[in-house]
PDB file of C-alpha atoms and ligand atoms in Angstrom:
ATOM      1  CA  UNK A  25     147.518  -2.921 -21.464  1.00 93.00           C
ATOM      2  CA  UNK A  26     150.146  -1.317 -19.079  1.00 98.00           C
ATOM      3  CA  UNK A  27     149.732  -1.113 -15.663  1.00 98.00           C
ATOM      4  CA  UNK A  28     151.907   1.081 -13.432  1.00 98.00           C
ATOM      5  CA  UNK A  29     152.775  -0.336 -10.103  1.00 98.00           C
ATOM      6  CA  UNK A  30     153.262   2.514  -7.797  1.00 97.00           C
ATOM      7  CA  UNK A  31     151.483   5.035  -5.223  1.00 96.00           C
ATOM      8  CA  UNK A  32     154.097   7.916  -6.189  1.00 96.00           C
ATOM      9  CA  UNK A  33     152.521  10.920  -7.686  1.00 96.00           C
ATOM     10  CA  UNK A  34     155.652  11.980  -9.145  1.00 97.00           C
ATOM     11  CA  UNK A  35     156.060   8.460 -11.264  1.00 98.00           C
ATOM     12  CA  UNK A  36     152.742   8.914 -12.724  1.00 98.00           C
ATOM     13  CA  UNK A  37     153.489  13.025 -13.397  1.00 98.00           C
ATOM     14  CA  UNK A  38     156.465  11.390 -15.126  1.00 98.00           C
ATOM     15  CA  UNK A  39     154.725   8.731 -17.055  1.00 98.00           C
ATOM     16  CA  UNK A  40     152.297  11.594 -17.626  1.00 98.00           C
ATOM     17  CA  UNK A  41     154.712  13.151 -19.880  1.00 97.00           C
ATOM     18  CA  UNK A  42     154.289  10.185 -22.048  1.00 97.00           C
ATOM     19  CA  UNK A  43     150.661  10.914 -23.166  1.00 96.00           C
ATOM     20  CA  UNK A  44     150.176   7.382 -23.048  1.00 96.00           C
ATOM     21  CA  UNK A  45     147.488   4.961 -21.474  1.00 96.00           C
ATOM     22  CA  UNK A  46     147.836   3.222 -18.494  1.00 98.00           C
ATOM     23  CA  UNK A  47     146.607   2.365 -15.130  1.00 98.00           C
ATOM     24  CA  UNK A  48     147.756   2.280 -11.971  1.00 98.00           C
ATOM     25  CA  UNK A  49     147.421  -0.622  -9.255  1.00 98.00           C
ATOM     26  CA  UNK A  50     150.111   0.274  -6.434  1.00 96.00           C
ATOM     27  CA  UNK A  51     152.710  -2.709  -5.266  1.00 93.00           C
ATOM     28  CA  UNK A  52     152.254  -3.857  -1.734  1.00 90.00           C
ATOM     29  CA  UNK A  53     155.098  -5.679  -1.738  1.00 88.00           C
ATOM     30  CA  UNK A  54     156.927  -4.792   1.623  1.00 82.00           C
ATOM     31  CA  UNK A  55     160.650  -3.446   1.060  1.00 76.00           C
ATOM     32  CA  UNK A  56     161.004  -3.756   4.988  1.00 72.00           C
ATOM     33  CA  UNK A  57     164.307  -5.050   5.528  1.00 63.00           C
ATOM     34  CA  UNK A  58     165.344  -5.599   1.920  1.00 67.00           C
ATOM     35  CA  UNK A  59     167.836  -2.766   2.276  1.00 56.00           C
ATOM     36  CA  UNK A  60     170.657  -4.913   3.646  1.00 63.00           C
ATOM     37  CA  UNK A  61     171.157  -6.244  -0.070  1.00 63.00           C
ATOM     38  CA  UNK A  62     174.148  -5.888  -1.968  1.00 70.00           C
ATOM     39  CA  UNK A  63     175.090  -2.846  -4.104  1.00 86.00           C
ATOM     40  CA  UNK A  64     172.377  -0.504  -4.141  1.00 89.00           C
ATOM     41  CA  UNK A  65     172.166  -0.749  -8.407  1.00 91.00           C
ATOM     42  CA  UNK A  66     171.204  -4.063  -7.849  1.00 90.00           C
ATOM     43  CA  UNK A  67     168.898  -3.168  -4.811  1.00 90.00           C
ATOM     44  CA  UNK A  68     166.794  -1.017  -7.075  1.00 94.00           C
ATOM     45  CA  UNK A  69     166.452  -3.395  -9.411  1.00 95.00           C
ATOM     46  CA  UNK A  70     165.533  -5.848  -7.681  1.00 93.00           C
ATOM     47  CA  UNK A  71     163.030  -3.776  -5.426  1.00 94.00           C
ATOM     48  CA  UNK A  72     161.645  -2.655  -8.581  1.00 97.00           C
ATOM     49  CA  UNK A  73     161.423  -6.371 -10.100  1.00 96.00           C
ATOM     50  CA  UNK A  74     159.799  -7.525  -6.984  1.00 95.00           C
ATOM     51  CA  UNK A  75     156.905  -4.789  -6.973  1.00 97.00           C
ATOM     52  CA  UNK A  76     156.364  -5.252 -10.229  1.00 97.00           C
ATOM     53  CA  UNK A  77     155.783  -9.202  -9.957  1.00 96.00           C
ATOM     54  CA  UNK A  78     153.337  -9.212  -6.951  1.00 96.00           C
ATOM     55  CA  UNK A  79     151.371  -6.819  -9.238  1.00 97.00           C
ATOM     56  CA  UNK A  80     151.850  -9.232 -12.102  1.00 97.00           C
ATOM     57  CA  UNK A  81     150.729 -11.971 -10.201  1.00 96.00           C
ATOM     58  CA  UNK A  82     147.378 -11.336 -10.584  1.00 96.00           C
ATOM     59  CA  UNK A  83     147.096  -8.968 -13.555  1.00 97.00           C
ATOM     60  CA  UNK A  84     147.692 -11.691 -16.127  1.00 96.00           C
ATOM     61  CA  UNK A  85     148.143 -10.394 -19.774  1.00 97.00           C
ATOM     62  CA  UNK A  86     149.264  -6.717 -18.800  1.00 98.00           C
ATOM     63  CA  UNK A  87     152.515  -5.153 -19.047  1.00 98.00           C
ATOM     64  CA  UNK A  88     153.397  -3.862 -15.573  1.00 98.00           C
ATOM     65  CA  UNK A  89     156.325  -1.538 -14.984  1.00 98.00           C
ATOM     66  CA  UNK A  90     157.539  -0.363 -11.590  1.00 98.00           C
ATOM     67  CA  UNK A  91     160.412   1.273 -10.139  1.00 98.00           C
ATOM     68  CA  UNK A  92     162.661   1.451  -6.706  1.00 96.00           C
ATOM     69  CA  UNK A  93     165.103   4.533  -5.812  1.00 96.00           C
ATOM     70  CA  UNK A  94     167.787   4.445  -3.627  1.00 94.00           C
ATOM     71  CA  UNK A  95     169.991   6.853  -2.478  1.00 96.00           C
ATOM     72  CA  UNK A  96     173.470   5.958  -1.721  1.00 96.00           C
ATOM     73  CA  UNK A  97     176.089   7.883   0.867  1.00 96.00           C
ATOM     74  CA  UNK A  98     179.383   6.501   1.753  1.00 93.00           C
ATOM     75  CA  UNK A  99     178.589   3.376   1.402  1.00 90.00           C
ATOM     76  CA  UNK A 100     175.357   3.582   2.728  1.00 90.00           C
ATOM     77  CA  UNK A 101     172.120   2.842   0.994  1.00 88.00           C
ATOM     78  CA  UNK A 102     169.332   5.032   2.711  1.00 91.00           C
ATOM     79  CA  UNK A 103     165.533   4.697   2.014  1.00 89.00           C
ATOM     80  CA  UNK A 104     162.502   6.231   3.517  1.00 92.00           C
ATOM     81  CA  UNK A 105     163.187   8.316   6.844  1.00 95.00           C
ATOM     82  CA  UNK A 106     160.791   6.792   9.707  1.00 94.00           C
ATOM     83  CA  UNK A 107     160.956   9.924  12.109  1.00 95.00           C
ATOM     84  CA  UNK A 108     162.472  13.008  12.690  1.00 95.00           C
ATOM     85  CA  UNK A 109     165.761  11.842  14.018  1.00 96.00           C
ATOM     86  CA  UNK A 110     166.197   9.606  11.427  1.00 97.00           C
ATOM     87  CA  UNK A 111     165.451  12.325   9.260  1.00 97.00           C
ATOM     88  CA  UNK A 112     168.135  14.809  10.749  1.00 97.00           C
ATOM     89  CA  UNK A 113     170.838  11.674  10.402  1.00 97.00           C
ATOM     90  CA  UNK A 114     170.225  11.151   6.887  1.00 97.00           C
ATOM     91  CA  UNK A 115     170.204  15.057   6.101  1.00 98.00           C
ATOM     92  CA  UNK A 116     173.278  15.140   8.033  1.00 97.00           C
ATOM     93  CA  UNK A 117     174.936  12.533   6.310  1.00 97.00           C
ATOM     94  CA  UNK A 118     174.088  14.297   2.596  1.00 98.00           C
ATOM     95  CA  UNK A 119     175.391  18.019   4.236  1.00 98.00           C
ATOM     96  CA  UNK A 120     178.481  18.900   1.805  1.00 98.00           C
ATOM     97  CA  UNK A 121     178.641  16.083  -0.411  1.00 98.00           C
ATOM     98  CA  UNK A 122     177.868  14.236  -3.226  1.00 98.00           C
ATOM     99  CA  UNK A 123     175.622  11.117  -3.209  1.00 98.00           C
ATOM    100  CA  UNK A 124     174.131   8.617  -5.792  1.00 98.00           C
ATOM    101  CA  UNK A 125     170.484   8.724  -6.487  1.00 98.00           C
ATOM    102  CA  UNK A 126     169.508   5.039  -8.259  1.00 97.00           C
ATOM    103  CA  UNK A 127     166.374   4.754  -9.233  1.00 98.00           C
ATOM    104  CA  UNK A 128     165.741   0.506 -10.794  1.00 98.00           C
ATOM    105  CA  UNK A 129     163.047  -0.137 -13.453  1.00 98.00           C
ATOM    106  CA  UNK A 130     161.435  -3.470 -14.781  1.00 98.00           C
ATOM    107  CA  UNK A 131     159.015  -4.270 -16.978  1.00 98.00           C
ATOM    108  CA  UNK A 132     157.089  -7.460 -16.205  1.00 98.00           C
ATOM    109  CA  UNK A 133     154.116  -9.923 -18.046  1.00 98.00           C
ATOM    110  CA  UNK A 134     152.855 -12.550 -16.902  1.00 97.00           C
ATOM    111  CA  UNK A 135     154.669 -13.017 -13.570  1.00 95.00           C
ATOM    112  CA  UNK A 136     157.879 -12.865 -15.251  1.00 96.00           C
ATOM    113  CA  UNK A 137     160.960 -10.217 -15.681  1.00 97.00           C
ATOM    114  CA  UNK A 138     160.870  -8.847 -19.728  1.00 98.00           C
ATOM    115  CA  UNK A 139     163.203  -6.480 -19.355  1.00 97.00           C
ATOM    116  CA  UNK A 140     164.932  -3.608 -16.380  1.00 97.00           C
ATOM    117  CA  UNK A 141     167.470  -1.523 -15.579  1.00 97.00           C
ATOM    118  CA  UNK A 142     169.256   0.958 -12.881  1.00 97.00           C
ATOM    119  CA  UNK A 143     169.909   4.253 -13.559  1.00 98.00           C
ATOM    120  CA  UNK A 144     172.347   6.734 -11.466  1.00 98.00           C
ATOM    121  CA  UNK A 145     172.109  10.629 -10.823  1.00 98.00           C
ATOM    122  CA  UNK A 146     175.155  11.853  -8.690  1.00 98.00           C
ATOM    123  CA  UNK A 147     173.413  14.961  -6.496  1.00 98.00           C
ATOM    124  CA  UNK A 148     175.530  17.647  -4.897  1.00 98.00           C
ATOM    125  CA  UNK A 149     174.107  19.100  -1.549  1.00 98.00           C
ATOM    126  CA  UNK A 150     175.658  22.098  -0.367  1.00 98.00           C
ATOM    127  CA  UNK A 151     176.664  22.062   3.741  1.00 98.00           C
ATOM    128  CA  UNK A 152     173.495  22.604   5.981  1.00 98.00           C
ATOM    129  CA  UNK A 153     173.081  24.435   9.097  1.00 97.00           C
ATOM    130  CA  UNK A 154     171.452  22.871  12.124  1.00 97.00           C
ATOM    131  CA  UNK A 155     168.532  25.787  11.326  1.00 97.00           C
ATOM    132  CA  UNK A 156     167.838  24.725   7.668  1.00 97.00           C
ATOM    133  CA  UNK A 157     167.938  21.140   8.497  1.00 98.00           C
ATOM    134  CA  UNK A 158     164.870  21.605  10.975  1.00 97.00           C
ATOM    135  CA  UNK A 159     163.502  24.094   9.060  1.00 97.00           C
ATOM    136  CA  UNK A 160     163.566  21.653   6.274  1.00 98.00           C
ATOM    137  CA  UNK A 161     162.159  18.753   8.599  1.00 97.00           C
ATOM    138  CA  UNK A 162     159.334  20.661   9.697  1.00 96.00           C
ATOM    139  CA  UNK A 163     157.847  20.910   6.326  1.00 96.00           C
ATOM    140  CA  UNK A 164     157.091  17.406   6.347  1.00 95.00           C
ATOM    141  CA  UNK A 165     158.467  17.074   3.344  1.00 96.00           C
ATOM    142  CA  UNK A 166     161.273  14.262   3.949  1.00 95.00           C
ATOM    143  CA  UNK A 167     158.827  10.924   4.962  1.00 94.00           C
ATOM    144  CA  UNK A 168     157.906   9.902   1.978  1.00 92.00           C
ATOM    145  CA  UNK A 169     160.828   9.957  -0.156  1.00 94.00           C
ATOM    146  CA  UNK A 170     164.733   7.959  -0.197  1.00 93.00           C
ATOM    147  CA  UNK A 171     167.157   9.740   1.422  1.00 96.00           C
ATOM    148  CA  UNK A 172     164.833  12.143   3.375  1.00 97.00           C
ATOM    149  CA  UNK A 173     164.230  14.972   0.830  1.00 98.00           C
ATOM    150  CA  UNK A 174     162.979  15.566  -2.305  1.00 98.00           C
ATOM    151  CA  UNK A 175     164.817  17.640  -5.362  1.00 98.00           C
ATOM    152  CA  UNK A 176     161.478  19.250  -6.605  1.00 97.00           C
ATOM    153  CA  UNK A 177     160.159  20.817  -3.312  1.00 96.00           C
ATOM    154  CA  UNK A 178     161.692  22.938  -1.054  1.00 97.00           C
ATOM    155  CA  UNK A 179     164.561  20.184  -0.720  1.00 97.00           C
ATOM    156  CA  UNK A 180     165.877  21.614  -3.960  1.00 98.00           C
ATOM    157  CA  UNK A 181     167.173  24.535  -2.239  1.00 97.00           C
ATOM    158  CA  UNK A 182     169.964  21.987  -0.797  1.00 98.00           C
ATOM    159  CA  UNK A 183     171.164  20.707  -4.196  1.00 98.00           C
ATOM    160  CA  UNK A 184     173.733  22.508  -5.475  1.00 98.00           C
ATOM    161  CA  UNK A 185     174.330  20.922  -9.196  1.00 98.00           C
ATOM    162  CA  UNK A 186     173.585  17.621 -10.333  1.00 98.00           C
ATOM    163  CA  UNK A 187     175.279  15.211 -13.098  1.00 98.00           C
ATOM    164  CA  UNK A 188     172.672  12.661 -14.878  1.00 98.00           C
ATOM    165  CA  UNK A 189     168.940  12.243 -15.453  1.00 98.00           C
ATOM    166  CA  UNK A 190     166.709  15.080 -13.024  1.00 98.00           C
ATOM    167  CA  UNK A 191     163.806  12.833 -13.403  1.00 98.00           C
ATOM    168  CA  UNK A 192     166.151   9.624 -12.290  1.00 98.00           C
ATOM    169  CA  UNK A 193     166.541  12.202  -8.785  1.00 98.00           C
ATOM    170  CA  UNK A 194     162.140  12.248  -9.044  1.00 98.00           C
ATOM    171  CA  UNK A 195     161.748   8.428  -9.439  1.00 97.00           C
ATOM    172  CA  UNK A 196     161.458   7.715 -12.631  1.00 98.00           C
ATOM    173  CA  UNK A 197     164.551   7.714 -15.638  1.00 98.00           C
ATOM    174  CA  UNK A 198     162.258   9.753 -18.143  1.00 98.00           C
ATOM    175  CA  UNK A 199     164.942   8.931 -21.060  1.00 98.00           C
ATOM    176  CA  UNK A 200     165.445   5.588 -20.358  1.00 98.00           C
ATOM    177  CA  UNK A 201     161.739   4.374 -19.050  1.00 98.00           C
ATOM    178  CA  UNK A 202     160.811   6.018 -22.759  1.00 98.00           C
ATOM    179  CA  UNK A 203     163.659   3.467 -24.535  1.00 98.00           C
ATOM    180  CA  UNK A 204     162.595   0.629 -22.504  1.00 98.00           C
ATOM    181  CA  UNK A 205     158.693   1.597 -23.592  1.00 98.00           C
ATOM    182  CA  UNK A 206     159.696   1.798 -27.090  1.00 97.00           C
ATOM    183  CA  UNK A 207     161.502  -0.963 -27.358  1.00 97.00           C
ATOM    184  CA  UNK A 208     158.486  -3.376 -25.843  1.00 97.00           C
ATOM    185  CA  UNK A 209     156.014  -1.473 -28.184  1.00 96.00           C
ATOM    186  CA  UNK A 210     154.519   0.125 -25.532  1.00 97.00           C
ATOM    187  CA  UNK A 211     154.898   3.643 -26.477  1.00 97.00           C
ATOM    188  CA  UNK A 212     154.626   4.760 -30.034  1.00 93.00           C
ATOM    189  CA  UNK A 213     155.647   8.113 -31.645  1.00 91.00           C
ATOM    190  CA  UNK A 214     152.691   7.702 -34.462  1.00 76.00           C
ATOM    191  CA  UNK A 215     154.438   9.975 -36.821  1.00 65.00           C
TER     192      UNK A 215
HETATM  193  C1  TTP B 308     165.773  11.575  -3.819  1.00 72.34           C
HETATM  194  C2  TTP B 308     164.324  11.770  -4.134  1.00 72.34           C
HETATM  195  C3  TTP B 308     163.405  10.758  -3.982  1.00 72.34           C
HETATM  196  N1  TTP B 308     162.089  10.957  -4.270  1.00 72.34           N
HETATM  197  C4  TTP B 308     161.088   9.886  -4.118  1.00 72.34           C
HETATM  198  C5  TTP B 308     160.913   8.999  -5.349  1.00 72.34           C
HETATM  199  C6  TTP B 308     160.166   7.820  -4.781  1.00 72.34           C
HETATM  200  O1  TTP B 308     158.756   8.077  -4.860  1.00 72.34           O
HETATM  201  C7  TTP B 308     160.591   7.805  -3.318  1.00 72.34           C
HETATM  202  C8  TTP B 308     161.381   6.568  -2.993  1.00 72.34           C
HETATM  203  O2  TTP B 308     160.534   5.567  -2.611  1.00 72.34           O
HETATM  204  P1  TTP B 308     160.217   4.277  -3.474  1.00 72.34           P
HETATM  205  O3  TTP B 308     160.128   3.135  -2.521  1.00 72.34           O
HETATM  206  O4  TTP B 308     161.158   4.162  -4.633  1.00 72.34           O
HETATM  207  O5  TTP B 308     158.781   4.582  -4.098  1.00 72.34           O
HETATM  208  P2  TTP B 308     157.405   4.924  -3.411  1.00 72.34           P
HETATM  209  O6  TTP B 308     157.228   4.134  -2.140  1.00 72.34           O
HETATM  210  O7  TTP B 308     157.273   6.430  -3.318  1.00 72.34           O
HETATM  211  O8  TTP B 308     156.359   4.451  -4.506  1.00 72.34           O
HETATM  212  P3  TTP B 308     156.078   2.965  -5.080  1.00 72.34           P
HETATM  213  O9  TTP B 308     156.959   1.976  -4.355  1.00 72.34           O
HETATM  214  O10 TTP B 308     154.622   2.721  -4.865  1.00 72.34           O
HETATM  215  O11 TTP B 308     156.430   3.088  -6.546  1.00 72.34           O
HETATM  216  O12 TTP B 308     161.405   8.955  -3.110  1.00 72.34           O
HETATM  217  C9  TTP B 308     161.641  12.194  -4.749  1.00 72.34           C
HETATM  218  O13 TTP B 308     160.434  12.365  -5.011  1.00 72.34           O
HETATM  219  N2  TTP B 308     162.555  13.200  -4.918  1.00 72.34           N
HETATM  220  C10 TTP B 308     163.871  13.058  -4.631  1.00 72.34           C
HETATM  221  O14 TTP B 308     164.643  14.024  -4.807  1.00 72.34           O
END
């Protein structure tokens, strides 16, 4: 049995694409002040290793994977934005750049790690007007994703190319999470 350990609509869309079975029992491990970790690859790995064990912890016998994603500007790992001024500072901070999207998988049974990895998008915003940045703010779409916007709403109209995985950018390595799937058994082509 595989058990996915997150709330995020978009993981399960992606795990969707699969058209395999699983369930879903979100993580509530709390990431709260986590972030001050090392490198941000091995943030979102271990963020996603940690869900994925307090899930484990009391779903003996089923394969649970989970996932973290981080985005990563100068330097600076950025989650979740709390408000609207942290919001505008993180939107701010991605205006006419590029910035790493990681996004850490794991697999875990039994309490323990089997198997995970980090994957990195670089995403290139183009430079944002005060107006668009509100505008963008407004539609509430920023609070529930790292960095403060999301690729495949009307944050997308920001991103001017990107190099990598688009589904890596969503929360979930589509590519990869398949690989890792395969290589546990968990996902079968049945030809
Ligand atoms: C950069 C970016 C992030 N995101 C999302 C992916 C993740 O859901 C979210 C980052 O938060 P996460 O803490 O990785 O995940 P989550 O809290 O949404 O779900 P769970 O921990 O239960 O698995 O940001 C987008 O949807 N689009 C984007 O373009």
């Amino acid at each position: 049995m595989l058990i996915l350990a997150s709330k995020s609509p978009r993981r399960q869309e992606i795990l969707d694409i699969l058209g395999i079975n699983y369930s879903v029992i979100p993580s509530d491990f709390d990431e709260e002040g986590v972030l001050d970790s090392p490198s941000p690859i091995a943030l979102a790995e271990i963020l996603a290793t940690l869900k994925g064990r307090a899930v484990s912890n009391n779903n003996y016998g089923a394969y649970v994977l989970s996932a973290d994603t981080v985005v990563e500007v100068d330097g600076i790992s950025l989650g979740k934005p709390k408000d609207f001024g942290e919001s505008k500072e993180m939107l701010k901070l991605l205006s006419g750049k590029a910035h790493s999207v990681i996004t850490g998988v794991s697999l875990t049974k039994d309490g323990l790690l089997l198997d995970s990895f980090s994957e990195m998008t670089k995403v290139y915003f183009k430079n944002l007007t005060e107006t668009e940045i509100n505008w963008y703010i407004n539609t509430k779409d920023p609070f529930d994703k790292a960095g403060g916007y999301g690729i495949q709403g009307p944050g997308g109209i920001f991103v001017e190319k990107i190099e990598g995985c688009y589904f890596n950018v969503v929360g979930l390595p589509l590519s990869r999470t398949a690989n890792l799937l395969r290589h546990h058994d968990l996902f079968k082509l049945g030809v």
